[in-house]
Coordinates of C-alpha atoms in Angstrom, one line a residue:
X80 CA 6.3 5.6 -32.2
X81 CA 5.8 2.6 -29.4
X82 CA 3.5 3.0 -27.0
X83 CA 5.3 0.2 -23.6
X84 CA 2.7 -0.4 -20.6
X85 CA 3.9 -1.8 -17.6
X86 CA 2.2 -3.0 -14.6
X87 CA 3.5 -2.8 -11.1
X88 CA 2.0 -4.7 -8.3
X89 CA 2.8 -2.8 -5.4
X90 CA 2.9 -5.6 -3.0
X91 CA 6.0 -6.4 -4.7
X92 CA 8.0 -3.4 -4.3
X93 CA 8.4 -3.4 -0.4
X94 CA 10.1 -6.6 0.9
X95 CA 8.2 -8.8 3.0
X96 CA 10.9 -7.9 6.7
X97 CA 10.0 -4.3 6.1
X98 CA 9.1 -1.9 9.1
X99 CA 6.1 -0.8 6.7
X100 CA 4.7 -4.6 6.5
X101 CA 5.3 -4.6 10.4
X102 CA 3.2 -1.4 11.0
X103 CA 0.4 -2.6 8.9
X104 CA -0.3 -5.8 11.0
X105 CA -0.8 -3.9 13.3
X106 CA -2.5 -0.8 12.6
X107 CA -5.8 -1.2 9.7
X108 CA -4.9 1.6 6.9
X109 CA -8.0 1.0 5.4
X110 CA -10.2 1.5 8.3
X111 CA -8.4 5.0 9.2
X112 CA -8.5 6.2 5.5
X113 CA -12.1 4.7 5.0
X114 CA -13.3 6.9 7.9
X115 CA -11.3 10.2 6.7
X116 CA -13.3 10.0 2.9
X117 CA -16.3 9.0 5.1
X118 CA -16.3 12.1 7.1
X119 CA -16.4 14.7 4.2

């Protein structure tokens, strides 16, 4: 039996013209998920 491990950065996996890397320039993830854990 072989155990394979593979690591995926995520960063990598959306390309850098994506809508996604447009909307987080302008809007802070972190500080909007930060604040949710914060608040339970």
């Amino acid at each position: 039996m072989t155990i394979q491990t593979e690591i995926i950065n995520l960063e990598d996996l959306v390309p850098t013209n994506h809508l996604y890397r447009k909307f987080t320039k302008l809007i802070d993830l972190d500080k909007i998920t930060n604040k949710q854990l914060t608040a339970n």
